[in-house]
Amino acid sequence: MGRIVVISTGGTIASRWQGAGFAADAHGREVMATAAVPEGVSVEIVDLFSVNSPRLTTHHQLTLLHTVHEVLADPGVDGIVVTHGTDTLEESAFLVDLHHDDPRPVVFTGAQLPLDAADGDGPGNLHDALLTAATTRGLGVLVAFDGKVHAARGTLKTQTLAADAFADPSGARIGNIGFGRVSVLRQPQRPAALALPAVPGAAPRVDMVMHHADADPLLLNAAVDAGAQGLVLVATGAGNATPEFVEAVASATARGVLVALTTRVQAGPVTEIYTHGGAVDLVAAGAVPTGTLRAGQARVAVLSALLATTDPRERGRVLRHALGEAVTTDDRPAAELVQA
């Protein structure tokens, strides 16, 4: 069915017992040896790194992004599978998806149980990811997990330990895997791909701050003072905080900081309904609402905008594009920053 390249990055699927807990240890060839390969699929392995995914940095993720593009530069490759830790899989997959302009799939997968577990889920997930990479086209970056296929955009880790670990709380999955085939249920909506960013010596700082009862903007202001070029405000409800946060957001955006507004609620869009510190006022102060994207992926969208350009106005336009909005200024789309 095709030639698939597996990029191994570590995570639970590559983890072994370390005396006090599990940690990524195995190389890609060892991980691949646990899984049945679908008939007609040939596999090549790239050992990129082997770390627990909470330890991933922007440099790791940009290295992965560039590796994906380098692999797909070979027209003989039919698809890519990325084995990845589940904790930050949603962030890495979305970053790759924002810059993916190729009908060939990139399929992320991983495991909730370690490499040597007798009842481990890694082998089945890896088989399903290979099958998905070999048989689907034009769906963007995907997550194959527990017999289900999800679009990278909007998909989160929703269970800490259960095998059915991923879902889009605000939308339906892309498909199902079973009986040796992938059944595609819907086509994901994706904006045009952003241009591939360079790997900077030092990545721009992007911080997240959560609102809660009794919260004040101390941490938000501290992030700005620490040099944050981007911020994600994780608000309550449909995107609400307090008048004090509104003032802090206005001050941050006046200094050129790119601020995205999401919510700590699991599902549903950020919506401008309330004033007195609500989303109405936060958006008026310069925060960009993120729709149904939650904190981790909102941060990736901000990061991609910061990497695309140094112009504050352009950064706002790129962020809105990454969020899926149709953004134009002077009848000119952000064409220079988007793949043709």
Coordinates of C-alpha atoms in Angstrom, one line a residue:
M1 CA 0.0 0.0 0.0
G2 CA 2.9 2.3 0.4
R3 CA 6.3 3.5 1.7
I4 CA 5.8 5.0 5.2
V5 CA 8.5 6.8 7.2
V6 CA 8.2 6.4 11.0
I7 CA 9.7 9.4 13.0
S8 CA 10.4 8.3 16.5
T9 CA 10.4 10.9 19.3
G10 CA 10.0 9.0 22.5
G11 CA 7.0 9.1 24.9
T12 CA 5.3 6.2 26.7
I13 CA 5.2 4.1 23.6
A14 CA 9.1 4.0 23.9
S15 CA 9.2 3.9 27.7
R16 CA 10.7 1.4 30.1
W17 CA 10.9 1.1 33.9
Q18 CA 13.7 3.3 35.3
G19 CA 13.6 2.1 38.9
A20 CA 11.3 4.8 40.2
G21 CA 9.0 5.3 37.2
F22 CA 8.8 5.0 33.4
A23 CA 10.7 7.1 30.9
A24 CA 11.4 7.1 27.2
D25 CA 14.3 4.8 26.5
A26 CA 13.8 2.7 23.3
H27 CA 14.8 3.6 19.8
G28 CA 12.4 3.6 16.9
R29 CA 13.4 0.2 15.7
E30 CA 12.6 -1.4 19.0
V31 CA 9.2 0.4 19.1
M32 CA 8.5 -0.7 15.5
A33 CA 9.3 -4.3 16.3
T34 CA 6.3 -4.5 18.6
A35 CA 3.7 -3.8 15.9
A36 CA 2.3 -5.7 13.1
V37 CA 2.9 -4.0 9.8
P38 CA -0.2 -3.8 7.4
E39 CA 0.2 -5.9 4.3
G40 CA 1.8 -4.0 1.5
V41 CA 3.4 -1.3 3.7
S42 CA 7.1 -0.9 3.9
V43 CA 8.6 1.0 6.8
E44 CA 11.6 3.2 7.2
I45 CA 12.6 4.7 10.6
V46 CA 14.0 8.0 11.6
D47 CA 15.2 8.2 15.2
L48 CA 14.8 11.9 15.9
F49 CA 15.0 11.9 19.7
S50 CA 13.7 9.9 22.6
V51 CA 12.3 12.0 25.4
N52 CA 9.2 12.1 27.6
S53 CA 6.9 14.6 25.9
P54 CA 6.6 17.0 28.8
R55 CA 10.3 17.8 28.3
L56 CA 9.8 18.9 24.7
T57 CA 10.9 22.4 23.8
T58 CA 10.0 24.6 20.9
H59 CA 13.4 23.6 19.4
H60 CA 12.4 19.9 19.5
Q61 CA 9.1 20.7 17.9
L62 CA 10.5 22.8 15.1
T63 CA 13.1 20.2 14.5
L64 CA 10.3 17.7 14.1
L65 CA 8.5 20.1 11.8
H66 CA 11.5 20.5 9.5
T67 CA 12.2 16.7 9.6
V68 CA 8.6 16.1 8.3
H69 CA 9.2 18.5 5.4
E70 CA 12.6 16.9 4.6
V71 CA 11.0 13.5 4.5
L72 CA 8.1 14.6 2.3
A73 CA 10.6 16.2 -0.1
D74 CA 11.1 12.6 -1.3
P75 CA 8.2 11.9 -3.8
G76 CA 8.6 8.2 -3.2
V77 CA 7.4 8.6 0.4
D78 CA 3.6 7.9 0.7
G79 CA 3.1 9.1 4.3
I80 CA 4.6 9.7 7.7
V81 CA 3.9 8.3 11.2
V82 CA 5.2 10.2 14.2
T83 CA 5.4 8.2 17.5
H84 CA 5.1 10.8 20.3
G85 CA 4.4 11.1 24.0
T86 CA 0.8 11.8 24.7
D87 CA 1.2 14.7 27.1
T88 CA 2.1 17.3 24.4
L89 CA 1.1 15.3 21.3
E90 CA -1.7 17.8 20.6
E91 CA 0.7 20.7 20.5
S92 CA 3.3 19.1 18.1
A93 CA 0.6 17.7 15.8
F94 CA -1.1 21.1 15.5
L95 CA 2.2 22.8 14.8
V96 CA 3.0 20.4 12.0
D97 CA -0.6 20.8 10.7
L98 CA -0.3 24.6 10.5
H99 CA 2.6 24.2 8.2
H100 CA 1.5 21.1 6.2
D101 CA 0.7 21.6 2.6
D102 CA 0.8 18.1 1.1
P103 CA -1.9 15.6 0.4
R104 CA 0.2 12.9 2.0
P105 CA -0.7 12.3 5.6
V106 CA 1.3 12.8 8.7
V107 CA -0.2 10.6 11.4
F108 CA 0.7 11.0 15.1
T109 CA 0.2 8.2 17.6
G110 CA 1.6 7.0 20.9
A111 CA 0.5 4.9 23.9
Q112 CA -0.9 5.0 27.4
L113 CA 1.0 1.9 28.5
P114 CA 4.8 1.5 28.3
L115 CA 6.7 -0.5 25.7
D116 CA 7.0 -3.8 27.6
A117 CA 3.5 -3.9 29.0
A118 CA 1.9 -7.3 28.2
D119 CA -1.4 -5.6 27.4
G120 CA 0.1 -2.4 25.9
D121 CA -1.8 -0.3 23.5
G122 CA 1.2 0.9 21.6
P123 CA 1.4 -1.9 19.0
G124 CA -2.2 -1.6 18.0
N125 CA -2.0 2.2 17.8
L126 CA 1.1 2.0 15.7
H127 CA -0.4 -0.5 13.3
D128 CA -3.5 1.7 12.9
A129 CA -1.3 4.8 12.3
L130 CA 0.6 2.9 9.6
L131 CA -2.6 1.9 8.0
T132 CA -4.0 5.4 8.1
A133 CA -0.8 6.9 6.7
A134 CA -0.9 4.4 3.8
T135 CA -4.5 4.7 2.8
T136 CA -5.7 8.3 3.4
R137 CA -5.0 11.5 1.5
G138 CA -5.8 15.2 1.8
L139 CA -6.8 15.1 5.5
G140 CA -3.9 17.1 6.9
V141 CA -2.2 16.0 10.0
L142 CA -4.0 13.3 12.0
V143 CA -4.0 11.5 15.3
A144 CA -4.7 7.8 15.3
F145 CA -5.4 6.4 18.7
D146 CA -7.6 3.6 20.1
G147 CA -9.2 2.8 16.8
K148 CA -10.2 6.3 16.0
V149 CA -8.8 9.0 13.6
H150 CA -8.9 12.7 14.7
A151 CA -7.9 15.9 13.0
A152 CA -4.9 17.5 14.6
R153 CA -6.8 20.8 14.9
G154 CA -8.9 20.8 18.0
T155 CA -7.9 17.4 19.3
L156 CA -6.8 17.2 22.9
K157 CA -5.7 14.6 25.4
T158 CA -9.0 14.1 27.3
Q159 CA -8.0 11.2 29.5
T160 CA -4.9 10.9 31.7
L161 CA -4.8 7.1 31.7
A162 CA -7.6 5.5 29.6
A163 CA -6.8 4.0 26.3
D164 CA -9.3 6.2 24.5
A165 CA -7.1 9.2 25.3
F166 CA -7.9 11.8 22.5
A167 CA -10.9 13.7 21.2
D168 CA -12.0 17.0 20.0
P169 CA -14.5 18.1 22.7
S170 CA -16.1 20.6 20.3
G171 CA -16.3 18.4 17.1
A172 CA -16.6 14.9 15.7
R173 CA -13.7 12.7 14.9
I174 CA -12.4 12.2 11.3
G175 CA -12.9 8.4 11.1
N176 CA -12.7 4.9 12.5
I177 CA -10.1 2.1 12.1
G178 CA -11.1 -1.5 12.0
F179 CA -11.3 -4.7 9.9
G180 CA -8.1 -3.7 8.1
R181 CA -9.4 -0.3 6.8
V182 CA -9.9 3.3 7.7
S183 CA -13.5 4.7 7.4
V184 CA -13.4 8.4 6.8
L185 CA -16.4 10.2 8.2
R186 CA -15.7 13.8 7.4
Q187 CA -13.3 16.2 5.8
P188 CA -11.5 18.6 8.2
Q189 CA -11.6 22.3 7.6
R190 CA -8.1 23.8 7.4
P191 CA -6.7 27.2 6.5
A192 CA -3.9 27.4 3.9
A193 CA -0.6 26.3 5.3
L194 CA 1.8 28.8 6.8
A195 CA 5.3 29.0 5.4
L196 CA 7.9 26.9 7.0
P197 CA 9.6 28.9 9.8
A198 CA 13.3 29.0 10.5
V199 CA 14.6 27.4 13.7
P200 CA 15.6 30.4 15.8
G201 CA 18.6 30.3 18.2
A202 CA 16.2 31.3 20.9
A203 CA 12.4 30.8 20.5
P204 CA 10.1 33.6 21.3
R205 CA 8.6 33.3 24.8
V206 CA 4.9 32.5 24.9
D207 CA 3.3 32.1 28.3
M208 CA -0.1 31.0 29.5
V209 CA -2.1 32.5 32.4
M210 CA -5.3 31.1 33.8
H211 CA -8.2 33.1 35.4
H212 CA -10.0 31.9 38.5
A213 CA -11.9 33.3 41.4
D214 CA -9.7 35.9 43.2
A215 CA -7.3 36.0 40.3
D216 CA -5.4 39.2 39.5
P217 CA -3.2 40.0 36.5
L218 CA 0.1 39.7 38.6
L219 CA 1.2 36.6 36.6
L220 CA 0.2 38.1 33.3
N221 CA 2.2 41.3 34.0
A222 CA 5.1 39.2 35.2
A223 CA 5.2 37.3 32.0
V224 CA 5.3 40.5 30.0
D225 CA 8.0 41.8 32.2
A226 CA 9.9 38.5 31.7
G227 CA 10.0 39.2 28.0
A228 CA 7.0 37.2 26.7
Q229 CA 6.2 38.2 23.1
G230 CA 3.0 36.2 23.3
L231 CA 0.4 35.3 25.9
V232 CA -2.6 33.0 26.2
L233 CA -5.2 34.0 28.7
V234 CA -7.1 31.0 29.8
A235 CA -10.4 32.6 30.8
T236 CA -13.5 31.3 32.4
G237 CA -16.8 30.5 30.7
A238 CA -17.0 31.8 27.1
G239 CA -13.9 33.8 27.6
N240 CA -14.4 36.0 30.7
A241 CA -12.1 37.6 33.3
T242 CA -12.2 40.9 35.2
P243 CA -11.7 44.6 34.4
E244 CA -8.2 44.3 35.9
F245 CA -7.3 41.7 33.3
V246 CA -8.7 43.9 30.6
E247 CA -6.4 46.7 31.7
A248 CA -3.4 44.3 31.7
V249 CA -4.3 42.9 28.3
A250 CA -4.6 46.4 26.9
S251 CA -1.2 47.3 28.4
A252 CA 0.4 44.2 27.0
T253 CA -0.9 44.6 23.5
A254 CA 0.1 48.3 23.5
R255 CA 3.7 46.9 24.1
G256 CA 3.4 44.7 21.0
V257 CA 2.6 41.5 22.9
L258 CA 0.3 39.1 21.0
V259 CA -2.5 38.0 23.3
A260 CA -4.8 35.0 22.6
L261 CA -8.1 34.4 24.5
T262 CA -9.2 30.9 25.2
T263 CA -11.2 29.3 28.0
R264 CA -10.7 26.6 30.7
V265 CA -14.1 25.1 29.7
Q266 CA -13.6 21.8 27.8
A267 CA -15.9 22.5 24.8
G268 CA -17.5 25.3 22.9
P269 CA -16.3 28.5 21.4
V270 CA -14.9 31.7 23.0
T271 CA -17.8 34.2 22.5
E272 CA -18.2 37.9 23.0
I273 CA -21.2 38.0 25.3
Y274 CA -20.3 39.6 28.6
T275 CA -18.7 43.0 29.5
H276 CA -17.3 44.1 33.0
G277 CA -14.2 42.1 32.2
G278 CA -15.8 39.6 29.9
A279 CA -14.8 38.6 26.3
V280 CA -16.4 41.8 24.9
D281 CA -13.9 43.9 26.8
L282 CA -10.9 41.6 26.5
V283 CA -11.3 41.5 22.7
A284 CA -11.7 45.3 22.6
A285 CA -8.4 45.5 24.6
G286 CA -6.7 43.5 21.8
A287 CA -7.0 39.9 22.8
V288 CA -7.7 37.5 19.9
P289 CA -10.4 34.9 20.6
T290 CA -9.4 31.4 19.6
G291 CA -12.7 29.8 18.8
T292 CA -12.7 26.2 20.0
L293 CA -8.9 25.9 20.3
R294 CA -7.8 25.3 23.9
A295 CA -4.7 26.5 25.7
G296 CA -1.9 24.3 24.3
Q297 CA -3.0 24.7 20.7
A298 CA -3.8 28.4 21.1
R299 CA -0.2 28.8 22.3
V300 CA 1.1 27.0 19.2
A301 CA -0.9 29.4 17.0
V302 CA 0.6 32.4 18.8
L303 CA 4.1 30.9 18.5
S304 CA 3.6 30.3 14.7
A305 CA 2.5 33.9 14.3
L306 CA 5.6 35.2 16.2
L307 CA 7.9 33.0 14.1
A308 CA 6.3 34.2 10.8
T309 CA 7.1 37.9 11.1
T310 CA 8.4 40.6 13.4
D311 CA 5.7 43.1 12.4
P312 CA 3.0 43.3 15.2
R313 CA 0.2 44.0 12.7
E314 CA 1.2 41.1 10.5
R315 CA 1.5 38.8 13.6
G316 CA -2.1 39.5 14.5
R317 CA -3.2 38.7 10.9
V318 CA -1.2 35.5 10.9
L319 CA -2.6 34.4 14.2
R320 CA -6.2 34.9 13.0
H321 CA -5.3 33.0 9.8
A322 CA -3.9 30.1 12.0
L323 CA -7.1 30.2 14.0
G324 CA -9.1 29.6 10.8
E325 CA -10.4 33.1 10.2
A326 CA -10.6 34.6 6.7
V327 CA -8.3 37.6 7.3
T328 CA -7.6 40.3 4.8
T329 CA -6.2 43.8 5.1
D330 CA -6.3 46.2 2.2
D331 CA -7.7 43.3 0.1
R332 CA -4.4 41.5 0.6
P333 CA -4.3 38.2 2.4
A334 CA -1.2 37.3 4.5
A335 CA 0.1 35.7 1.3
E336 CA 3.8 36.2 2.1
L337 CA 3.5 34.2 5.2
V338 CA 1.3 31.4 3.8
Q339 CA 2.2 28.6 1.5
A340 CA 1.1 29.3 -2.1

